[in-house]
Tab-separated table of C-alpha atoms in Angstrom:
chain	number	residue	atom	x	y	z
B	1097	MET	CA	74.425	-64.588	48.648
B	1098	LYS	CA	71.056	-64.125	50.680
B	1099	SER	CA	68.517	-61.827	49.118
B	1100	ALA	CA	66.383	-59.977	51.034
B	1101	GLU	CA	62.849	-61.171	51.772
B	1102	ILE	CA	59.672	-58.978	50.832
B	1103	PRO	CA	57.986	-57.323	53.310
B	1104	GLN	CA	54.632	-58.759	53.798
B	1105	ASN	CA	52.968	-55.304	53.605
B	1106	GLU	CA	54.660	-54.582	50.238
B	1107	GLU	CA	51.954	-54.098	47.942
B	1108	GLU	CA	51.200	-51.245	50.634
B	1109	ARG	CA	54.166	-50.024	50.701
B	1110	LEU	CA	55.012	-49.356	47.027
B	1111	LYS	CA	51.412	-47.560	47.085
B	1112	VAL	CA	52.601	-45.618	49.548
B	1113	LEU	CA	56.256	-44.810	48.160
B	1114	ASN	CA	54.422	-43.941	44.695
B	1115	GLY	CA	52.631	-41.103	46.164
B	1116	TYR	CA	55.547	-39.239	46.888
B	1117	SER	CA	56.819	-39.196	42.887
B	1118	ILE	CA	60.076	-39.303	43.512
B	1119	LEU	CA	61.448	-42.308	41.658
B	1120	ASP	CA	63.515	-41.091	38.467
B	1121	THR	CA	63.298	-37.273	39.423
B	1122	LEU	CA	66.348	-35.312	38.844
B	1123	PRO	CA	69.132	-34.709	41.202
B	1124	GLU	CA	68.553	-31.962	44.229
B	1125	ASP	CA	71.107	-29.987	46.059
B	1126	GLU	CA	69.069	-30.553	49.274
B	1127	TYR	CA	69.635	-34.265	49.059
B	1128	ASP	CA	73.010	-34.005	47.689
B	1129	ALA	CA	74.003	-31.836	50.645
B	1130	ILE	CA	72.939	-34.450	53.369
B	1131	THR	CA	74.644	-37.390	51.649
B	1132	LYS	CA	77.696	-35.404	51.743
B	1133	ILE	CA	77.399	-34.354	55.410
B	1134	ALA	CA	76.646	-38.153	56.338
B	1135	SER	CA	80.050	-39.361	54.339
B	1136	ALA	CA	82.009	-36.626	56.146
B	1137	ILE	CA	80.502	-37.645	59.666
B	1138	CYS	CA	80.792	-40.922	59.405
B	1139	ASN	CA	84.199	-40.792	57.345
B	1140	THR	CA	82.906	-43.331	54.539
B	1141	GLN	CA	83.747	-43.521	51.306
B	1142	ILE	CA	80.002	-43.273	49.980
B	1143	ALA	CA	76.663	-42.015	51.050
B	1144	LEU	CA	73.492	-42.943	49.234
B	1145	VAL	CA	69.700	-41.898	49.369
B	1146	SER	CA	68.598	-45.273	48.134
B	1147	ILE	CA	64.929	-46.114	47.271
B	1148	ILE	CA	63.643	-49.493	47.381
B	1149	ASP	CA	61.563	-49.760	44.381
B	1150	LYS	CA	59.476	-53.045	43.220
B	1151	ASN	CA	62.699	-54.805	41.244
B	1152	ARG	CA	65.663	-51.942	42.278
B	1153	GLN	CA	67.370	-50.154	44.443
B	1154	TRP	CA	67.413	-46.262	43.267
B	1155	PHE	CA	69.478	-43.467	44.287
B	1156	LYS	CA	68.403	-40.063	44.998
B	1157	SER	CA	71.301	-38.919	45.822
B	1158	ALA	CA	74.894	-40.905	45.381
B	1159	HIS	CA	77.948	-39.198	47.302
B	1160	GLY	CA	81.072	-41.166	45.779
B	1161	VAL	CA	79.579	-43.384	43.526
B	1162	ASN	CA	78.277	-43.004	39.458
B	1163	ALA	CA	75.708	-45.525	39.679
B	1164	THR	CA	72.113	-44.283	39.749
B	1165	GLU	CA	70.691	-47.827	40.801
B	1166	THR	CA	70.789	-51.607	40.975
B	1167	PRO	CA	68.860	-54.350	41.380
B	1168	ARG	CA	67.170	-55.102	44.196
B	1169	ASP	CA	68.222	-58.756	44.507
B	1170	VAL	CA	71.907	-57.553	45.624
B	1171	SER	CA	70.769	-54.790	47.677
B	1172	PHE	CA	71.866	-54.141	51.169
B	1173	CYS	CA	69.178	-51.710	51.489
B	1174	ALA	CA	66.597	-54.313	51.214
B	1175	HIS	CA	67.536	-56.028	53.852
B	1176	SER	CA	67.472	-52.889	56.171
B	1177	ILE	CA	63.664	-51.980	55.275
B	1178	LEU	CA	62.826	-55.059	56.926
B	1179	ASN	CA	64.100	-53.636	60.460
B	1180	PRO	CA	62.461	-50.099	59.794
B	1181	ASN	CA	62.970	-49.027	63.529
B	1182	GLU	CA	66.379	-49.483	63.637
B	1183	LEU	CA	69.947	-48.854	61.982
B	1184	PHE	CA	70.682	-51.780	59.900
B	1185	ILE	CA	74.666	-51.908	60.248
B	1186	ILE	CA	77.421	-54.491	58.903
B	1187	ASN	CA	80.813	-53.869	59.911
B	1188	ASP	CA	82.346	-56.048	57.427
B	1189	ALA	CA	80.718	-57.760	54.875
B	1190	THR	CA	83.382	-60.289	54.198
B	1191	LYS	CA	82.424	-62.044	57.665
B	1192	ASP	CA	78.648	-62.393	56.918
B	1193	GLU	CA	77.206	-64.908	55.154
B	1194	ARG	CA	74.472	-62.790	53.465
B	1195	PHE	CA	76.903	-60.671	51.804
B	1196	PHE	CA	80.348	-61.915	51.361
B	1197	ASP	CA	79.577	-63.199	47.996
B	1198	ASN	CA	77.286	-60.461	47.083
B	1199	PRO	CA	78.473	-58.805	43.583
B	1200	LEU	CA	78.563	-55.304	45.187
B	1201	THR	CA	81.160	-56.707	47.979
B	1202	ILE	CA	83.215	-58.764	45.091
B	1203	ASN	CA	82.913	-56.540	42.769
B	1204	GLU	CA	82.766	-52.411	42.205
B	1205	PRO	CA	82.214	-50.215	44.546
B	1206	ASN	CA	83.298	-53.026	47.398
B	1207	VAL	CA	80.769	-52.688	49.879
B	1208	ILE	CA	82.817	-54.192	53.038
B	1209	PHE	CA	81.190	-51.497	55.288
B	1210	TYR	CA	77.533	-50.814	55.647
B	1211	ALA	CA	75.058	-48.621	57.777
B	1212	GLY	CA	71.808	-47.847	57.262
B	1213	ALA	CA	69.387	-45.374	58.515
B	1214	PRO	CA	65.572	-46.409	57.536
B	1215	LEU	CA	63.945	-43.729	55.716
B	1216	ASN	CA	59.710	-44.050	57.132
B	1217	SER	CA	56.897	-42.512	55.903
B	1218	SER	CA	54.538	-40.893	57.962
B	1219	GLU	CA	52.393	-43.752	58.051
B	1220	GLY	CA	55.440	-46.178	58.893
B	1221	PHE	CA	56.334	-47.728	55.765
B	1222	PRO	CA	60.247	-48.186	54.998
B	1223	LEU	CA	60.655	-45.791	51.449
B	1224	GLY	CA	64.177	-46.829	51.973
B	1225	THR	CA	67.740	-45.954	53.830
B	1226	LEU	CA	70.332	-43.212	54.198
B	1227	CYS	CA	73.378	-45.887	54.209
B	1228	VAL	CA	76.814	-45.025	54.319
B	1229	ILE	CA	79.502	-47.364	52.556
B	1230	ASP	CA	83.150	-48.330	52.680
B	1231	ASN	CA	85.520	-50.640	51.258
B	1232	LYS	CA	87.109	-51.822	54.553
B	1233	PRO	CA	85.474	-52.856	57.693
B	1234	LYS	CA	84.598	-50.020	60.355
B	1235	VAL	CA	82.726	-49.584	63.512
B	1236	LEU	CA	80.559	-46.295	63.991
B	1237	THR	CA	80.938	-44.193	67.082
B	1238	GLU	CA	77.845	-43.773	69.431
B	1239	ASN	CA	77.553	-40.062	67.843
B	1240	GLN	CA	78.462	-41.123	64.687
B	1241	LYS	CA	74.595	-43.873	64.653
B	1242	GLU	CA	72.965	-41.047	66.514
B	1243	SER	CA	73.863	-38.478	63.061
B	1244	LEU	CA	72.958	-40.562	60.759
B	1245	LEU	CA	69.522	-41.373	62.367
B	1246	LEU	CA	69.084	-37.436	62.874
B	1247	LEU	CA	70.434	-37.002	58.691
B	1248	SER	CA	67.915	-39.614	57.439
B	1249	LYS	CA	64.985	-37.962	59.548
B	1250	GLN	CA	65.899	-34.646	57.777
B	1251	VAL	CA	65.719	-36.743	54.113
B	1252	VAL	CA	62.079	-38.165	55.686
B	1253	VAL	CA	61.522	-34.269	55.992
B	1254	LEU	CA	62.311	-33.778	52.347
B	1255	LEU	CA	60.147	-36.499	50.911
B	1256	GLU	CA	57.084	-35.529	53.051
B	1257	LEU	CA	57.475	-31.899	52.202
B	1258	ARG	CA	57.854	-32.878	48.176
B	1259	LYS	CA	54.763	-34.792	48.785
B	1260	LYS	CA	52.860	-31.967	50.442
B	1261	ASN	CA	53.800	-29.500	47.679
B	1262	LYS	CA	52.261	-32.177	45.119
B	1263	GLU	CA	49.216	-32.502	47.165
B	1264	LEU	CA	48.904	-28.320	46.825
B	1265	GLU	CA	49.372	-28.517	43.380
B	1266	ALA	CA	46.846	-30.881	42.416
B	1267	SER	CA	44.291	-29.291	44.898
B	1268	ASN	CA	45.317	-25.932	43.285
B	1269	LYS	CA	44.771	-27.262	40.129
B	1270	LYS	CA	41.393	-28.774	41.025
B	1271	VAL	CA	40.295	-25.466	42.113
B	1272	LYS	CA	41.285	-23.623	39.322
B	1273	GLU	CA	39.256	-25.764	37.003
B	1274	LEU	CA	36.257	-25.651	39.353
B	1275	ASN	CA	36.862	-21.707	39.034
B	1276	MET	CA	36.772	-21.999	35.370
B	1277	GLN	CA	33.668	-24.420	35.368
B	1278	LEU	CA	32.058	-21.986	37.888
B	1279	ASN	CA	32.799	-18.915	35.871
B	1280	ASP	CA	31.594	-20.262	32.427
B	1281	PHE	CA	28.243	-21.523	34.410
B	1282	ALA	CA	27.737	-18.115	35.758
B	1283	PHE	CA	28.276	-16.489	32.288
B	1284	ARG	CA	26.109	-19.039	30.948
B	1285	LEU	CA	23.221	-18.398	33.585
B	1286	THR	CA	23.581	-14.625	33.193
B	1287	HIS	CA	23.546	-14.640	29.340
B	1288	ASP	CA	20.545	-17.262	29.823
B	1289	LEU	CA	18.010	-14.945	32.113
B	1290	LYS	CA	19.217	-11.960	30.683
B	1291	SER	CA	17.397	-13.177	27.550
B	1292	PRO	CA	13.742	-13.417	28.588
B	1293	ILE	CA	14.364	-10.774	30.961
B	1294	ASN	CA	15.189	-8.300	27.873
B	1295	GLY	CA	12.255	-9.393	25.820
B	1296	ILE	CA	9.517	-9.039	28.720
B	1297	ASN	CA	11.230	-5.238	29.090
B	1298	PHE	CA	10.754	-4.627	25.582
B	1299	LEU	CA	7.227	-5.683	25.448
B	1300	LEU	CA	6.684	-3.607	28.428
B	1301	ASN	CA	8.321	-0.408	26.748
B	1302	VAL	CA	6.121	-1.393	24.114
B	1303	LEU	CA	3.100	-1.325	26.253
B	1304	LYS	CA	3.982	2.171	27.707
B	1305	GLU	CA	4.342	3.879	24.576
B	1306	ASP	CA	2.020	2.418	21.852
B	1307	HIS	CA	-0.743	1.733	24.342
B	1308	SER	CA	0.075	4.751	27.240
B	1309	ALA	CA	-3.744	5.871	27.136
B	1310	LEU	CA	-4.922	2.850	28.120
B	1311	PHE	CA	-3.192	2.950	31.502
B	1312	LYS	CA	-2.770	6.218	32.162
B	1313	ASN	CA	-3.594	7.097	35.754
B	1314	THR	CA	-4.604	3.220	36.606
B	1315	GLU	CA	-3.835	1.146	38.864
B	1316	ALA	CA	-2.600	-0.784	35.960
B	1317	GLU	CA	-0.295	1.896	34.945
B	1318	GLU	CA	1.409	1.732	38.883
B	1319	HIS	CA	1.827	-2.154	38.163
B	1320	LEU	CA	3.781	-1.588	35.120
B	1321	ASN	CA	5.900	0.736	36.616
B	1322	LEU	CA	6.763	-1.785	39.367
B	1323	ILE	CA	7.278	-4.538	37.235
B	1324	SER	CA	9.232	-2.485	35.235
B	1325	ASN	CA	11.331	-1.537	38.305
B	1326	ARG	CA	11.804	-5.254	39.707
B	1327	ILE	CA	13.024	-6.061	35.947
B	1328	VAL	CA	15.802	-3.406	36.490
B	1329	TYR	CA	16.401	-5.054	39.975
B	1330	VAL	CA	16.515	-8.471	38.520
B	1331	ASP	CA	18.836	-7.368	35.466
B	1332	ASN	CA	20.856	-5.824	38.450
B	1333	LEU	CA	21.161	-8.564	40.552
B	1334	ILE	CA	21.870	-11.331	38.078
B	1335	SER	CA	25.114	-8.524	36.913
B	1336	GLU	CA	26.272	-8.404	40.413
B	1337	ILE	CA	25.997	-12.061	40.942
B	1338	LEU	CA	27.959	-12.299	37.766
B	1339	LYS	CA	30.448	-10.064	39.246
B	1340	TYR	CA	30.895	-11.844	42.596
B	1341	SER	CA	31.602	-15.530	40.847
B	1342	LYS	CA	34.450	-13.299	39.252
B	1343	VAL	CA	36.104	-11.881	41.848
B	1344	THR	CA	36.182	-14.577	44.413
B	1345	SER	CA	37.744	-16.979	41.857
B	1346	GLU	CA	40.072	-15.238	39.391
B	1347	ASN	CA	43.422	-14.982	39.615
B	1348	ILE	CA	45.204	-11.832	41.537
B	1349	ILE	CA	47.860	-10.244	39.242
B	1350	TYR	CA	49.971	-7.765	41.251
B	1351	GLU	CA	51.478	-4.731	39.954
B	1352	ASP	CA	52.458	-1.002	40.874
B	1353	LEU	CA	49.896	1.653	40.637
B	1354	ASN	CA	48.995	5.257	41.517
B	1355	VAL	CA	46.062	5.688	43.731
B	1356	LYS	CA	45.152	9.151	42.262
B	1357	GLU	CA	45.346	8.058	38.688
B	1358	LEU	CA	43.188	5.329	39.721
B	1359	LEU	CA	40.646	7.223	41.675
B	1360	ASP	CA	40.351	9.844	39.156
B	1361	GLN	CA	39.689	7.382	36.540
B	1362	ILE	CA	36.982	6.266	38.616
B	1363	ILE	CA	35.065	9.210	39.189
B	1364	ASP	CA	35.650	10.605	35.127
B	1365	THR	CA	33.714	6.829	34.542
B	1366	ILE	CA	30.780	7.158	37.488
B	1367	ASP	CA	30.242	11.164	37.749
B	1368	PHE	CA	28.857	12.024	34.301
B	1369	GLN	CA	26.638	14.643	36.401
B	1370	ASN	CA	28.940	16.068	38.250
B	1371	LYS	CA	27.540	15.240	41.632
B	1372	ILE	CA	30.715	14.274	43.568
B	1373	PHE	CA	33.675	16.439	45.078
B	1374	PHE	CA	36.383	13.906	45.788
B	1375	ASP	CA	39.839	16.030	46.197
B	1376	THR	CA	42.748	12.997	45.580
B	1377	SER	CA	46.086	15.501	45.552
B	1378	ASN	CA	47.076	13.722	48.683
B	1379	LEU	CA	46.509	10.286	46.979
B	1380	ASP	CA	49.394	10.912	44.317
B	1381	PHE	CA	51.892	8.351	45.361
B	1382	SER	CA	52.118	4.775	43.915
B	1383	ILE	CA	51.861	1.338	45.882
B	1384	PHE	CA	52.168	-2.524	44.955
B	1385	THR	CA	48.803	-4.681	44.791
B	1386	SER	CA	45.989	-5.797	42.998
B	1387	LYS	CA	44.960	-2.910	40.465
B	1388	ILE	CA	42.054	-4.516	39.661
B	1389	GLY	CA	41.091	-5.606	42.877
B	1390	LEU	CA	41.580	-1.933	44.435
B	1391	LEU	CA	39.516	-0.237	41.361
B	1392	GLN	CA	36.554	-2.768	42.193
B	1393	ILE	CA	36.506	-1.764	45.789
B	1394	PHE	CA	36.394	1.908	45.437
B	1395	GLN	CA	34.591	1.563	42.463
B	1396	ASN	CA	31.825	-0.136	44.679
B	1397	LEU	CA	32.162	2.345	47.226
B	1398	ILE	CA	32.043	5.652	45.185
B	1399	SER	CA	29.230	4.333	43.463
B	1400	ASN	CA	27.076	3.438	46.433
B	1401	SER	CA	27.947	7.008	47.509
B	1402	ARG	CA	26.558	8.674	44.315
B	1403	LYS	CA	23.763	6.268	44.308
B	1404	PHE	CA	22.395	6.879	47.706
B	1405	CYS	CA	23.535	10.413	48.206
B	1406	ASP	CA	20.606	12.779	50.307
B	1407	GLU	CA	22.909	16.314	49.560
B	1408	GLU	CA	23.364	18.109	46.557
B	1409	LYS	CA	26.658	16.838	46.665
B	1410	SER	CA	28.491	13.807	47.513
B	1411	ILE	CA	31.310	14.460	49.257
B	1412	ILE	CA	34.037	11.785	49.423
B	1413	THR	CA	36.991	11.767	51.344
B	1414	VAL	CA	39.953	8.814	51.671
B	1415	SER	CA	43.021	8.906	53.918
B	1416	PHE	CA	46.127	6.274	54.076
B	1417	LYS	CA	48.233	4.962	56.260
B	1418	GLU	CA	51.052	2.550	55.335
B	1419	GLU	CA	52.653	0.177	57.833
B	1420	ALA	CA	55.349	-2.604	57.537
B	1421	ASP	CA	53.086	-5.220	56.364
B	1422	LYS	CA	49.915	-3.399	55.115
B	1423	TYR	CA	47.670	-0.608	53.332
B	1424	PHE	CA	45.350	1.115	55.102
B	1425	PHE	CA	42.381	2.927	53.808
B	1426	THR	CA	39.462	5.276	55.603
B	1427	TYR	CA	36.732	5.919	53.257
B	1428	GLN	CA	34.222	8.422	54.083
B	1429	ASP	CA	31.404	10.549	52.363
B	1430	ASN	CA	28.097	12.952	53.607
B	1431	GLY	CA	25.390	10.501	52.753
B	1432	PRO	CA	22.778	9.103	54.858
B	1433	GLY	CA	25.416	6.611	56.471
B	1434	ILE	CA	24.537	3.209	57.933
B	1435	GLU	CA	23.196	2.638	61.285
B	1436	GLU	CA	25.535	0.646	64.197
B	1437	LYS	CA	23.382	-2.085	64.086
B	1438	TYR	CA	23.950	-3.058	60.616
B	1439	TRP	CA	27.419	-2.427	60.563
B	1440	GLU	CA	27.688	-6.560	60.113
B	1441	LYS	CA	25.105	-7.211	58.149
B	1442	ALA	CA	25.772	-4.525	55.604
B	1443	PHE	CA	28.801	-7.140	54.088
B	1444	THR	CA	26.303	-10.167	54.342
B	1445	LEU	CA	25.426	-11.584	50.439
B	1446	PHE	CA	21.802	-10.506	49.340
B	1447	GLU	CA	21.341	-8.283	52.334
B	1448	THR	CA	19.716	-4.900	51.707
B	1449	LEU	CA	19.408	-1.683	54.006
B	1450	GLY	CA	17.167	0.093	52.134
B	1451	ALA	CA	13.463	-0.575	50.839
B	1452	SER	CA	12.083	-3.669	51.775
B	1453	ASP	CA	10.179	-4.101	48.303
B	1454	GLY	CA	13.877	-3.096	46.575
B	1455	SER	CA	12.228	0.149	44.857
B	1456	ASN	CA	15.965	1.222	45.481
B	1457	ASN	CA	16.974	-1.380	42.843
B	1458	ASN	CA	20.036	-2.660	45.672
B	1459	THR	CA	21.028	-6.199	45.022
B	1460	GLY	CA	22.826	-6.172	48.690
B	1461	ILE	CA	25.578	-8.076	46.772
B	1462	GLY	CA	28.098	-4.920	46.507
B	1463	LEU	CA	29.449	-4.667	49.932
B	1464	ALA	CA	30.040	-8.347	49.924
B	1465	THR	CA	31.738	-8.024	47.105
B	1466	ILE	CA	33.796	-5.622	48.338
B	1467	LYS	CA	34.541	-8.017	51.165
B	1468	ALA	CA	35.394	-11.020	49.529
B	1469	ILE	CA	37.820	-8.676	47.017
B	1470	ILE	CA	39.797	-7.643	50.644
B	1471	LYS	CA	39.507	-10.940	51.820
B	1472	ARG	CA	41.733	-12.196	49.305
B	1473	LEU	CA	44.191	-9.766	49.659
B	1474	ASP	CA	44.191	-10.719	52.732
B	1475	GLY	CA	42.943	-7.740	54.187
B	1476	LYS	CA	39.709	-6.865	56.532
B	1477	ILE	CA	37.302	-4.008	55.730
B	1478	TYR	CA	34.887	-2.576	58.885
B	1479	LEU	CA	32.386	0.359	59.240
B	1480	GLN	CA	32.794	3.041	62.190
B	1481	GLN	CA	31.392	6.186	63.395
B	1482	ARG	CA	33.278	9.550	61.357
B	1483	PRO	CA	35.634	10.471	63.862
B	1484	ASP	CA	34.405	14.244	62.712
B	1485	HIS	CA	31.005	12.808	64.212
B	1486	LYS	CA	29.404	13.999	60.757
B	1487	LYS	CA	26.440	12.288	58.657
B	1488	GLY	CA	28.008	10.087	56.600
B	1489	VAL	CA	29.142	6.685	56.228
B	1490	SER	CA	32.790	5.513	57.294
B	1491	PHE	CA	34.715	2.482	55.967
B	1492	CYS	CA	38.170	1.120	57.190
B	1493	PHE	CA	39.756	-0.925	55.424
B	1494	TYR	CA	43.598	-2.721	55.009
B	1495	ILE	CA	45.104	-4.846	51.878
B	1496	ALA	CA	48.651	-6.976	52.981
B	1497	LYS	CA	51.616	-5.601	51.516
B	1498	ARG	CA	53.120	-7.797	48.677
B	1499	LYS	CA	56.785	-7.568	47.855
């Protein structure tokens, strides 16, 4: 018996092999189907997906034999990987000096005929073979040889797919860990920043209440009011940054929800001064999407309509259209609207369209947050003119449907 030589690139080959995380995994139907087909096409008793490890050949799939592995030094497949670009065929092992006295030839499973098609990695390293075996001499036809090679490529596809899935799982795990770290950092940063801001605000209120006579009708009173206004702005900014970091990193949970009930809930929470008119009767239906996501989208839009309303009442309308793969919403109000030249800029983080001194406490994060949520729901949002050409804003957005 002559054992196969060790390939010169063995160390690199084993490193690549380990990257597939395939060794000692449980049987899988996809591999078993291939060995069964290979056995039928080549009319052999046995077919194997054989992986050559450091000291053994291990069978990911074994059709017609109960073994799960054998020592590498008696392996036919160990010879096959030395010629990774072609079929390795032994028509009659009893007449081959390398195998006539091989334990696998003279004992069970009596390997007399062997044909191995290489399983090469994307880098070109031989991982093992798809092989067919019989206990009597045999010669394969050209069609059988071609079929065996094609099936071996399908095994490689499965191996590569497994590797990509493992890499994706590792990447997802890393992203989740980074998101957790980001959320933790944002929470701690918010706490650390809000504490001194609250302290400054408290001292300002003390000055205003206990020493108002000193500042009344003076320039100092204007300065105190400006400082107080800027503190409110910074406090809002910190809260909005925390909200933005959450919506761009937290897991999305899909569920059935009633649109009317969701919007009515938002109005009940926001409209404590009864400044909003919003007839939701046309939205009494259910859709399957992210409830938290949709709530945050409409909560931001309705809050903006209420905040910037320059009429006695903020009149809001929402229309809905469903397509095969999307939910479409159009949101309109009767507020001051947004000039067309600012439509793209409106969704940019920290861009504000109000007073340049920040006196309206607009952080420029709300619409960026909405865009981020919609993007995570595989959708898009944009501004357009109101179809009726009346004063106000008109947002159009869609989100992808999920089963």
